[in-house]
Coordinates of C-alpha atoms in Angstrom, one line a residue:
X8 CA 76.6 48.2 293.4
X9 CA 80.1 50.3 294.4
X10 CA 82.0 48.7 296.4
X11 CA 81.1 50.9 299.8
X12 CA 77.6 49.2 299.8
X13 CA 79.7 46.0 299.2
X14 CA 81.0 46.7 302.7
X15 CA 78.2 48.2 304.5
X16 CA 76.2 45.0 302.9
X17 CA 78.2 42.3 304.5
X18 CA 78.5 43.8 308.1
X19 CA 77.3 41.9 311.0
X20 CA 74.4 42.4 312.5
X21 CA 74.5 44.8 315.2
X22 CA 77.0 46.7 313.6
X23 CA 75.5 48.6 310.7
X24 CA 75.4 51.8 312.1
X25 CA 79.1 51.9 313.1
X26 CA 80.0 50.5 309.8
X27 CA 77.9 52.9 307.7
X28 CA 79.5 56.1 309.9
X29 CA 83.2 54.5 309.0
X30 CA 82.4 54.4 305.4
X31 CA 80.8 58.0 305.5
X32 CA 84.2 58.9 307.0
X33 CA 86.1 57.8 304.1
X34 CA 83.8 59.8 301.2
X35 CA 84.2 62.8 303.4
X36 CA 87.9 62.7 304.3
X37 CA 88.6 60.9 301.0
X38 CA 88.2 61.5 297.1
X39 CA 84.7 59.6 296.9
X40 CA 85.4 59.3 293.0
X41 CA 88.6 56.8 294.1
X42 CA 86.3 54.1 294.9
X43 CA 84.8 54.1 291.5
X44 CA 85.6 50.6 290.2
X45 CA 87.3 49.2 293.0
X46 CA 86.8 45.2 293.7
X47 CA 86.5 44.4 297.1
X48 CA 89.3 42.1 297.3
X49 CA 91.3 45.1 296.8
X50 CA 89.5 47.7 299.1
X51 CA 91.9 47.5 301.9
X52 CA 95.0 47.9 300.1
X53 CA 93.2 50.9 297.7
X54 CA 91.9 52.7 301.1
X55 CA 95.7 52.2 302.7
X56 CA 96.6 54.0 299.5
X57 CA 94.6 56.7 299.2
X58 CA 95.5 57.1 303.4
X59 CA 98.9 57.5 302.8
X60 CA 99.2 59.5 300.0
X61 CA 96.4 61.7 301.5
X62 CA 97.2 65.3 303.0
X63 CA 95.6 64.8 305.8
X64 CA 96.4 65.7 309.4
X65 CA 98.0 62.9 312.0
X66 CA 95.3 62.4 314.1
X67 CA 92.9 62.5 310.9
X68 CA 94.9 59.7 309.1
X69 CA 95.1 57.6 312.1
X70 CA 91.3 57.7 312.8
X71 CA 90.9 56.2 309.1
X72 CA 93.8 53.7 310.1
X73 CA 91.4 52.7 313.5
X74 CA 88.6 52.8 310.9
X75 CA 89.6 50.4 308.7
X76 CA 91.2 48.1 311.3
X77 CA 87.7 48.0 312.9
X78 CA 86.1 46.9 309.0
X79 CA 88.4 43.9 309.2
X80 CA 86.2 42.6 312.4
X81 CA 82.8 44.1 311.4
X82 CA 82.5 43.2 308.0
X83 CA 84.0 39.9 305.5
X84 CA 87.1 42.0 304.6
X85 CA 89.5 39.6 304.6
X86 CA 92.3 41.9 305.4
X87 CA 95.1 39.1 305.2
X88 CA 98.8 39.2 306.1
X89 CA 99.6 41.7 303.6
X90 CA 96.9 44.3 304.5
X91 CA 97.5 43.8 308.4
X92 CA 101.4 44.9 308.0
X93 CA 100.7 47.8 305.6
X94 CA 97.6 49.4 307.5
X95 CA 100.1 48.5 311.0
X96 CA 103.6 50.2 308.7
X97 CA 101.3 53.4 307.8
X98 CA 100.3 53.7 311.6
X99 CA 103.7 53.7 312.9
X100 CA 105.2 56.2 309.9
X101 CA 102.0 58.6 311.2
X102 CA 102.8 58.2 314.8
X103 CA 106.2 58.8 314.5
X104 CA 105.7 61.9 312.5
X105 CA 103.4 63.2 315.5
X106 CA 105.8 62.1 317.8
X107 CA 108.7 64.5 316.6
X108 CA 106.7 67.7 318.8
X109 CA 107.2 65.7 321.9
X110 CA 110.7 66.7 323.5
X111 CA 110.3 64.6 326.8
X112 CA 110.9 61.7 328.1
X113 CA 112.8 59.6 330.9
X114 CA 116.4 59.2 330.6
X115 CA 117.1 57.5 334.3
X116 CA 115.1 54.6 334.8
X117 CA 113.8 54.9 339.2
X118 CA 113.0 51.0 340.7
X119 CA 109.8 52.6 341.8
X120 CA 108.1 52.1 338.6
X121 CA 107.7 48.7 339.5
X122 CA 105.1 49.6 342.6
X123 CA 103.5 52.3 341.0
X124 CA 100.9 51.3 338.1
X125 CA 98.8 53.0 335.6
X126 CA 96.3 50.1 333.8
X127 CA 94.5 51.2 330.4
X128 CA 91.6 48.7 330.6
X129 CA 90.6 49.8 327.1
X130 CA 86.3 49.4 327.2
X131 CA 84.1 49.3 330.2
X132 CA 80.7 47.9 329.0
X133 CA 79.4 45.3 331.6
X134 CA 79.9 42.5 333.4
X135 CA 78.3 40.1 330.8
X136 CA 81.5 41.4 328.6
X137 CA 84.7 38.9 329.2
X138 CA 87.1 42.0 328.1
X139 CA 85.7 44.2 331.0
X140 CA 85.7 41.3 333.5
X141 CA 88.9 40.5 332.7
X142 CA 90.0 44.0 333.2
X143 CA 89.1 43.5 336.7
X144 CA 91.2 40.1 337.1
X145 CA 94.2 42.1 335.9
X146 CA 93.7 45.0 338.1
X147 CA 93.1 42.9 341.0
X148 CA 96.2 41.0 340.4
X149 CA 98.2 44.2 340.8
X150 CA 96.6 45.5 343.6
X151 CA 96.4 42.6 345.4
X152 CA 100.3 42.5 345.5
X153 CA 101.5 43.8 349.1
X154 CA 104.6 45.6 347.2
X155 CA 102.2 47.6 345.0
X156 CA 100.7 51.1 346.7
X157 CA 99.4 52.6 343.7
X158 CA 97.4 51.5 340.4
X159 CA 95.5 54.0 338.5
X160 CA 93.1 52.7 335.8
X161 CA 92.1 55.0 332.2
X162 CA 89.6 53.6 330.7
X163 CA 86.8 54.2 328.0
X164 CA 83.0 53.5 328.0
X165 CA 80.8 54.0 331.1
X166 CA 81.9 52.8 335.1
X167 CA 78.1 52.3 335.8
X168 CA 76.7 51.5 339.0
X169 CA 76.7 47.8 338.3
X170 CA 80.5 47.9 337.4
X171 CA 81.3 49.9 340.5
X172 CA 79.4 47.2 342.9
X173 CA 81.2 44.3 340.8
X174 CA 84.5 46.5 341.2
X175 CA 84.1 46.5 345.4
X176 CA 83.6 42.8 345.1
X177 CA 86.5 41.5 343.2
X178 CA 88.9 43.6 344.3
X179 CA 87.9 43.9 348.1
X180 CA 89.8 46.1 350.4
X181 CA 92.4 46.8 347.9
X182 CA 90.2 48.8 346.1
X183 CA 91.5 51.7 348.1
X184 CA 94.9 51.3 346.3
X185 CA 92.8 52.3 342.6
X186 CA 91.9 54.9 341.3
X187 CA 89.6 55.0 337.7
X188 CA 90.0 57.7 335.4
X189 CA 87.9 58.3 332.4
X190 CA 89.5 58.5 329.0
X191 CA 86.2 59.6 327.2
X192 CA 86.2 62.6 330.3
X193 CA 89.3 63.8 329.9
X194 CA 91.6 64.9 326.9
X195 CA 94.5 65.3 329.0
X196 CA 94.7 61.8 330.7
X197 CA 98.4 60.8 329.0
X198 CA 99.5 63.5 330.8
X199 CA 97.7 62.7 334.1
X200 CA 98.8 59.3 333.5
X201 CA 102.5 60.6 333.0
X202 CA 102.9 62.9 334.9
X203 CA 102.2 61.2 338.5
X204 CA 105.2 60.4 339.0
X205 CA 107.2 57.0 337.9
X206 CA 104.8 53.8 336.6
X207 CA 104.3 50.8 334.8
X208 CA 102.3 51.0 331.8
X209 CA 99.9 48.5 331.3
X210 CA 97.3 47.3 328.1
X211 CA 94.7 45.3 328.4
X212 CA 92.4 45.0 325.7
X213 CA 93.2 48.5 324.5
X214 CA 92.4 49.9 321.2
X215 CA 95.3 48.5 318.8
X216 CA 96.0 51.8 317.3
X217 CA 95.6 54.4 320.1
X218 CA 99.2 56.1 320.1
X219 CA 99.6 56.7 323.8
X220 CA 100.6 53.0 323.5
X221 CA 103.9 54.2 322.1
X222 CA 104.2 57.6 323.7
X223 CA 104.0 55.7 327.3
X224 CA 106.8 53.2 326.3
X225 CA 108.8 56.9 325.9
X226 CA 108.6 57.4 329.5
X227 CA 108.1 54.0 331.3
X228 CA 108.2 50.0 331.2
X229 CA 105.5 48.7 329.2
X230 CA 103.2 45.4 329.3
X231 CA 101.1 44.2 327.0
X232 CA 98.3 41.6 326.4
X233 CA 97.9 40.2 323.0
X234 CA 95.5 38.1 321.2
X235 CA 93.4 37.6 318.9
X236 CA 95.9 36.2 316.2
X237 CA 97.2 39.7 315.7
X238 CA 100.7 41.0 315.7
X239 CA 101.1 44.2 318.0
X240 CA 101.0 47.2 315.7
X241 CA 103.1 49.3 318.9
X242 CA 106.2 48.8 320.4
X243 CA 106.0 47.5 324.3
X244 CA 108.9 45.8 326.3
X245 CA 106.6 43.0 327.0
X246 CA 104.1 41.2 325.3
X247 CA 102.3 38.0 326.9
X248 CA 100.2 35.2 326.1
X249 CA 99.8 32.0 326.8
X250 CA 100.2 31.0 323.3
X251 CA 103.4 28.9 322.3
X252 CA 106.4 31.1 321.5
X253 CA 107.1 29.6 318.2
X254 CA 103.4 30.4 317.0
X255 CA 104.0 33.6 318.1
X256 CA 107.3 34.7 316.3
X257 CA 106.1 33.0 312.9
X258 CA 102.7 34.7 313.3
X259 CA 104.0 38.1 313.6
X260 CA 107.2 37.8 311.1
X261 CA 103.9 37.0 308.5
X262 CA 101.9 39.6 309.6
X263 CA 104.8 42.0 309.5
X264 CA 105.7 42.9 313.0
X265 CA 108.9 44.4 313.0
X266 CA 111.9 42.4 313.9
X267 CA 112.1 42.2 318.1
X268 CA 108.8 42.5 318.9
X269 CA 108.8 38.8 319.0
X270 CA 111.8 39.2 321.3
X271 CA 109.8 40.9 324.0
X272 CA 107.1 38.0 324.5
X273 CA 106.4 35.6 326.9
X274 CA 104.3 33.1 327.8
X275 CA 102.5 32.7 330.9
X276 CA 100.5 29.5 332.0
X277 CA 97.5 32.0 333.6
X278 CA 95.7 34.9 332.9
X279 CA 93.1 36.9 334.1
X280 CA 90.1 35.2 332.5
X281 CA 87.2 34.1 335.0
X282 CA 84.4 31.5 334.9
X283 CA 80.9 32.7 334.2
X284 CA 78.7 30.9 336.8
X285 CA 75.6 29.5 335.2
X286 CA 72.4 31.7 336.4
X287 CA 70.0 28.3 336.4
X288 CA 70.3 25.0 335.4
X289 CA 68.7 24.0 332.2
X290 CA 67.5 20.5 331.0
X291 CA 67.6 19.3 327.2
X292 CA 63.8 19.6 326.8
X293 CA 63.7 23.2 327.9
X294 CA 65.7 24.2 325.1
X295 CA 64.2 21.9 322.7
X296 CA 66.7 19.2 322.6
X297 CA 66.6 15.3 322.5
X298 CA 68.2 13.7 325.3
X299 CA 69.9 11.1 323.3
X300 CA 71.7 14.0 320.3
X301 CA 74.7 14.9 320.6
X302 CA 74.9 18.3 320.6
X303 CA 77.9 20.3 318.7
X304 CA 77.4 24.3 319.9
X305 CA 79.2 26.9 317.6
X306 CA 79.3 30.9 319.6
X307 CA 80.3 33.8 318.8
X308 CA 79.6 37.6 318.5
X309 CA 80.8 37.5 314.4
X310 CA 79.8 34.1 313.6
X311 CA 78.9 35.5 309.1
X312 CA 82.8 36.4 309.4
X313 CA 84.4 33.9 311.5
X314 CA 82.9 30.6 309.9
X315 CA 84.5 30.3 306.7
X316 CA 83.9 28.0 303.2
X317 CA 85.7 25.2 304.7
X318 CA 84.5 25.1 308.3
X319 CA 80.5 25.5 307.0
X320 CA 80.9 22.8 303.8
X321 CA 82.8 20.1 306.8
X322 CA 80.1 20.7 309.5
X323 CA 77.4 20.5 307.2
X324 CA 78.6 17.1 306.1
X325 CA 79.1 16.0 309.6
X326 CA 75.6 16.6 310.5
X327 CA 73.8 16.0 307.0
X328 CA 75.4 12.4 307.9
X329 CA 75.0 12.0 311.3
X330 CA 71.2 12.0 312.1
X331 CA 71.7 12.2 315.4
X332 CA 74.1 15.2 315.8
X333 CA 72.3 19.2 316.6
X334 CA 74.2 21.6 315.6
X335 CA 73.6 24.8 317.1
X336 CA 75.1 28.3 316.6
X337 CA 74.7 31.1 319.4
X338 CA 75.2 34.4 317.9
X339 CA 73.4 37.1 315.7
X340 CA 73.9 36.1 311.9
X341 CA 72.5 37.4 308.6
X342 CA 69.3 36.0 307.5
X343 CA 70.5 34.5 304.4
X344 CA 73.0 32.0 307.1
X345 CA 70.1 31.1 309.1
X346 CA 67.7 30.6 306.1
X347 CA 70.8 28.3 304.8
X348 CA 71.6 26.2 307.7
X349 CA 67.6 25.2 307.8
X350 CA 66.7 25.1 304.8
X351 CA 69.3 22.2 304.2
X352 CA 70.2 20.9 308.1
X353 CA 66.1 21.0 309.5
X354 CA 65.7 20.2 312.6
X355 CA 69.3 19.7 312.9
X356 CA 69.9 23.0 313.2
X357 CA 69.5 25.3 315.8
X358 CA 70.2 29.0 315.7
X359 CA 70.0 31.1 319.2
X360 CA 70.8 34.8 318.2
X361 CA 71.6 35.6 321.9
X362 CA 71.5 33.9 325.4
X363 CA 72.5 35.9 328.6
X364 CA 73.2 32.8 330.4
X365 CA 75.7 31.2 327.9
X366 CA 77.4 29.0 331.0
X367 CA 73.8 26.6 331.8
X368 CA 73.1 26.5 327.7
X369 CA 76.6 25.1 327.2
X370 CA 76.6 22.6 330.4
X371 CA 74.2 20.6 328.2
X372 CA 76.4 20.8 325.0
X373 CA 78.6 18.1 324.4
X374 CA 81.6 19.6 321.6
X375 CA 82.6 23.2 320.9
X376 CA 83.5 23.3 317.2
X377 CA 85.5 26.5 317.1
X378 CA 85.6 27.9 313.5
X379 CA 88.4 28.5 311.7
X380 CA 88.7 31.8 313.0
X381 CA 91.3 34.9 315.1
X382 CA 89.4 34.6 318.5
X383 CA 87.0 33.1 320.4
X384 CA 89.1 32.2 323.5
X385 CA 86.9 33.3 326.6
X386 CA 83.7 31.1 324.7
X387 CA 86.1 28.2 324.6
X388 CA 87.2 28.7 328.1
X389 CA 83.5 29.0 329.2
X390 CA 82.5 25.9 327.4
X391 CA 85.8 23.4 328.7
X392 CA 84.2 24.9 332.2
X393 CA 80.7 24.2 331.6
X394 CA 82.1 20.4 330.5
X395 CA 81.4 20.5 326.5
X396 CA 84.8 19.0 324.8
X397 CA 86.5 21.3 322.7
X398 CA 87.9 21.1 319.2
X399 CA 89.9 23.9 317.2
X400 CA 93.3 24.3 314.8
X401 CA 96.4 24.8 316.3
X402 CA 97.2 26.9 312.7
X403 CA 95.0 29.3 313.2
X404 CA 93.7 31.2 316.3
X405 CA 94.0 31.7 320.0
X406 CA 91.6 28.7 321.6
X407 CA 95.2 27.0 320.9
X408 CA 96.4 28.5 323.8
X409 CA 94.2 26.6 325.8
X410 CA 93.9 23.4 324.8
X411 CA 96.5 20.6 325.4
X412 CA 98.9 20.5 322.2
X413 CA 97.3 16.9 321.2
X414 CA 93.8 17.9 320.7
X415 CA 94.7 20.5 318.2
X416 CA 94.2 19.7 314.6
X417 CA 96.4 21.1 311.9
X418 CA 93.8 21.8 308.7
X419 CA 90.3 21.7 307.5
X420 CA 90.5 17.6 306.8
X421 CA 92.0 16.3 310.6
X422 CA 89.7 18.5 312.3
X423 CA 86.6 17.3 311.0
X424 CA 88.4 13.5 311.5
X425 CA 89.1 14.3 314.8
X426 CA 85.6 15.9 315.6
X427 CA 83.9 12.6 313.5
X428 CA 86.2 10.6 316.3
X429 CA 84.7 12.8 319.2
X430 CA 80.7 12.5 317.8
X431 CA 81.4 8.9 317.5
X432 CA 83.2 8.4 320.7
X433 CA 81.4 9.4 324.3
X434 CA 84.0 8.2 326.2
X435 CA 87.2 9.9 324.1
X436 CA 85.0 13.3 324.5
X437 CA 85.3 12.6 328.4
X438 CA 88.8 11.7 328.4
X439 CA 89.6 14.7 326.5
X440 CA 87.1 17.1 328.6
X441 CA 89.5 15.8 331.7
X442 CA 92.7 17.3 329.6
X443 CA 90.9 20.2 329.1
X444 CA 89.7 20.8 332.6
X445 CA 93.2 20.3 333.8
X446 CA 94.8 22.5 331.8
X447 CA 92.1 25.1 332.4
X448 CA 92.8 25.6 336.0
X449 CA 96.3 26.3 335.6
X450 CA 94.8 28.9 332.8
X451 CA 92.2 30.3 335.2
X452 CA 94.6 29.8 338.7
X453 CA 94.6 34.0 339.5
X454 CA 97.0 33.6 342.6
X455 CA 100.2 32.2 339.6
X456 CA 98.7 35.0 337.3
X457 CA 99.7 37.3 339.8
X458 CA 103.0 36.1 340.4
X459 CA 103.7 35.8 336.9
X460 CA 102.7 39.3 336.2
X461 CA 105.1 40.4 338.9
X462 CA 107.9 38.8 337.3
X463 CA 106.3 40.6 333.8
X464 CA 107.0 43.7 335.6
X465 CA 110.2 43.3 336.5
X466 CA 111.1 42.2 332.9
X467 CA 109.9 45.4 331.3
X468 CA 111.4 47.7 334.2
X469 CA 115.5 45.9 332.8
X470 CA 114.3 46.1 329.2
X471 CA 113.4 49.8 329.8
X472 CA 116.4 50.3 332.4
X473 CA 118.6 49.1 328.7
X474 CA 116.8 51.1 326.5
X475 CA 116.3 54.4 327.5
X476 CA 116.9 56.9 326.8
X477 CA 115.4 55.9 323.6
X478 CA 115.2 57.0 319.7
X479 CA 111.9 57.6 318.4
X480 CA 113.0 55.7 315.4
X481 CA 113.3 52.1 318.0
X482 CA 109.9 52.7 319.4
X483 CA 108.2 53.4 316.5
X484 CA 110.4 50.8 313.9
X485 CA 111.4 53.7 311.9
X486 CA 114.9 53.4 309.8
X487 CA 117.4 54.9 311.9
X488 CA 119.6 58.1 310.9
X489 CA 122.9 57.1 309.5
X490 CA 124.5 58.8 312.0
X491 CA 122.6 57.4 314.9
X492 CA 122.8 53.8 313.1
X493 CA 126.7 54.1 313.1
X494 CA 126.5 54.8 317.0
X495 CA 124.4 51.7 317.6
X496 CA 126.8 49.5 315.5
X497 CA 129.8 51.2 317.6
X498 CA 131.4 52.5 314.1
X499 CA 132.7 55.7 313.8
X500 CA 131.4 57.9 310.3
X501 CA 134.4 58.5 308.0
X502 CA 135.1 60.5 304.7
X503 CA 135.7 58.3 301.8

């Protein structure tokens, strides 16, 4: 078996087809005789490789780059610090090479970019998808703002019918401040989206490696949401979170962000996350559960590449233990997991591939055990919420953000400790559920979300006011010329 079946083998369900396009990608764009041989372990670094020294065209190269990024959350790549910074490094050298035929941009920064907005939402898909409801929350908090009188919104995927009603209803009468614009619809939008006069660039939940990300940041202040445990591959004058600033900076200086981007974050205490109200309520019995279990609920959308050695061996010890735990994972999984987990949990074990009314199946959870894994921040919200404790590492992962500090484990061995301590222990699950809660309406509060985004605004509009005009080789962390590197250090050159 060559190591493209390797791939295409281990993607998650639900994602085959993408996965087998990417791959058909590489053999057409690529030597297919270079992947002769190659181990798996080393696919991402090989592919990078072949990228780089490839004669391909920008925009070519940096659909391979967006290629392979989207392998590392489709399939059990393991991509690692080392990968993420070269496959980020080779995007920034191709952007900045595309960037030399653009001859524009602002070189007097005008206060009204702080009242005029342009949003890139990133994928519209429905409101069952936290990204797209959350793209609603932030759009909401800008227009919302009496100071703000214009926000126009680019976005991919479809703005159905249902998305249009749910649009009216959040935002309310100051819809008539938006505008939507359709990225799929229109080649030109950057230039719409520039040339409309002065804004604030916004991303939220935007493709990673879409280079209007840096070419906005040439004309205007720019914000940006990050998560994910991922280091921004772009330059922005602000990046926010609610994650802890000292995870942040060490996170990104290992994954090989260049030096400053760290600089430009911030942490807020809200964000424009929403609950998920519960379409029914649901008993035990319904779904097949004993009143007197207590029930330890696993989600997610890429649960065969989130759950790792360590997280799988330590749960299935818990339970194999504990006769009166149920584990039960909510997500679509290969067959060979499933068959696993039964085969040596039984009736333990309970595996729901998909449940559109995630909020009443979690109300009767007691734990979230959230793997050892990059994301799963919304699910944890939605289960703190739906009152199910929950338990993940503070070393790994952005359910840290919204947990207090205390409950957050450092490795593999106190996290199962501390969920053995939560199994055996009804009233510390309540007392920590309380925590939880507490902290999670500050998270959820949109009124300080809004207020704190204003003041994000303001931020990126003095950072940009500083900056600009500004070298290609700053935004897109490029060595700068020796002459322009001699003017930043305020040294005049001289003949030796």
């Amino acid at each position: 078996m060559g190591v493209l079946d390797e791939v295409l083998n281990d993607a998650q369900p639900g994602y085959v087809a993408s996965v087998r396009t990417i791959l058909q990608r590489f053999m057409d764009a690529l030597d297919p005789t270079a992947f002769d041989g190659v181990a798996k372990a080393d696919f991402v670094l090989h592919v990078i490789d072949l990228i780089s020294h490839s004669s391909l065209a920008s925009g070519h190269r940096l659909q391979l780059i967006s290629d392979l990024s989207s392998l590392d959350w489709w399939c059990d790549l393991e991509l690692g610090d080392d990968g993420s910074a070269a496959l980020a490094a080779l995007a920034r050298r191709t952007y900045f090479q595309e960037a030399h035929a653009i001859g524009f941009q602002m070189e007097r920064a005008d206060p009204a970019v702080q009242h005029a907005h342009c949003v890139f939402a990133g994928l519209l898909l429905d409101v069952l998808h936290s990204p797209t409801r959350g793209a609603f929350d932030y759009i909401h908090a800008l227009a919302a703002d009496p100071d703000n009188h214009t926000v126009d919104v680019f976005y991919s995927g479809t703005l159905t019918p249902a998305l249009q009603a749910y649009a009216r209803t959040r935002l309310g009468a100051s819809l008539a401040k938006v505008t939507f614009h359709s990225i799929d619809a229109d080649p030109n939008f950057l230039a719409q989206a520039a040339g409309s006069g002065p804004r604030t660039f916004h991303f939220w939940c935007e493709q990673a490696f879409i280079i209007h990300i840096s070419l906005a940041a040439l004309v205007g202040p720019t914000v940006m949401f990050t998560c994910g445990d991922a280091a921004p591959v772009q330059y922005a004058d602000v990046y926010w979170y609610c994650q802890d600033p000292a995870y942040i900076a060490k996170l990104w200086r290992r994954k090989g962000a260049p030096d400053g981007f760290a600089d430009n974050y911030r942490q807020l205490e809200s964000a424009p996350f929403n609950r998920s109200v519960a379409k029914q309520n649901r008993g035990r019995a319904e779904l097949g559960f004993r009143p007197e279990e207590t029930i330890i609920v696993t989600v997610g959308n890429r649960l065969g590449v989130d759950m790792d050695q360590a997280f799988v061996d330590g749960m299935g010890a818990l339970v194999r233990d504990n006769p009166e735990i149920r584990w039960v994972l909510v997500g679509r999984m290969q067959a060979f997991w499933v068959e696993a987990f039964e085969s040596v949990l039984g009736s333990q074990f309970t595996h729901i591939p998909y449940d559109d009314d995630l909020a009443s199946l979690l109300a009767v959870c007691d734990i979230f055990a959230n793997p050892f894994r990059a994301g799963g921040g919304n699910t944890a919200l939605m289960a703190i919420d739906a009152g199910a404790a929950v338990i993940t590492r503070g070393d790994v992962g952005d359910v840290g953000a919204f947990v207090p500090s205390s409950h957050l484990s450092c490795d593999a061995e106190s996290y199962f400790a501390m969920l053995g301590a939560l199994v055996d222990d009804r009233a510390l699950r309540a007392a920590w559920l309380v925590e939880q809660q507490t902290l999670l309406a500050r998270r959820l509060d949109q009124d300080n979300f809004a207020r704190e985004l204003k003041v994000l605004t303001q931020i990126a509009f003095r950072r940009f006011s500083a900056r600009i005009p500004t070298s290609l080789e700053t935004i897109f962390a490029q060595p700068m010329p020796k002459r322009l590197a001699l003017r930043s250090s305020g040294r005049g050159a001289r003949l030796r």
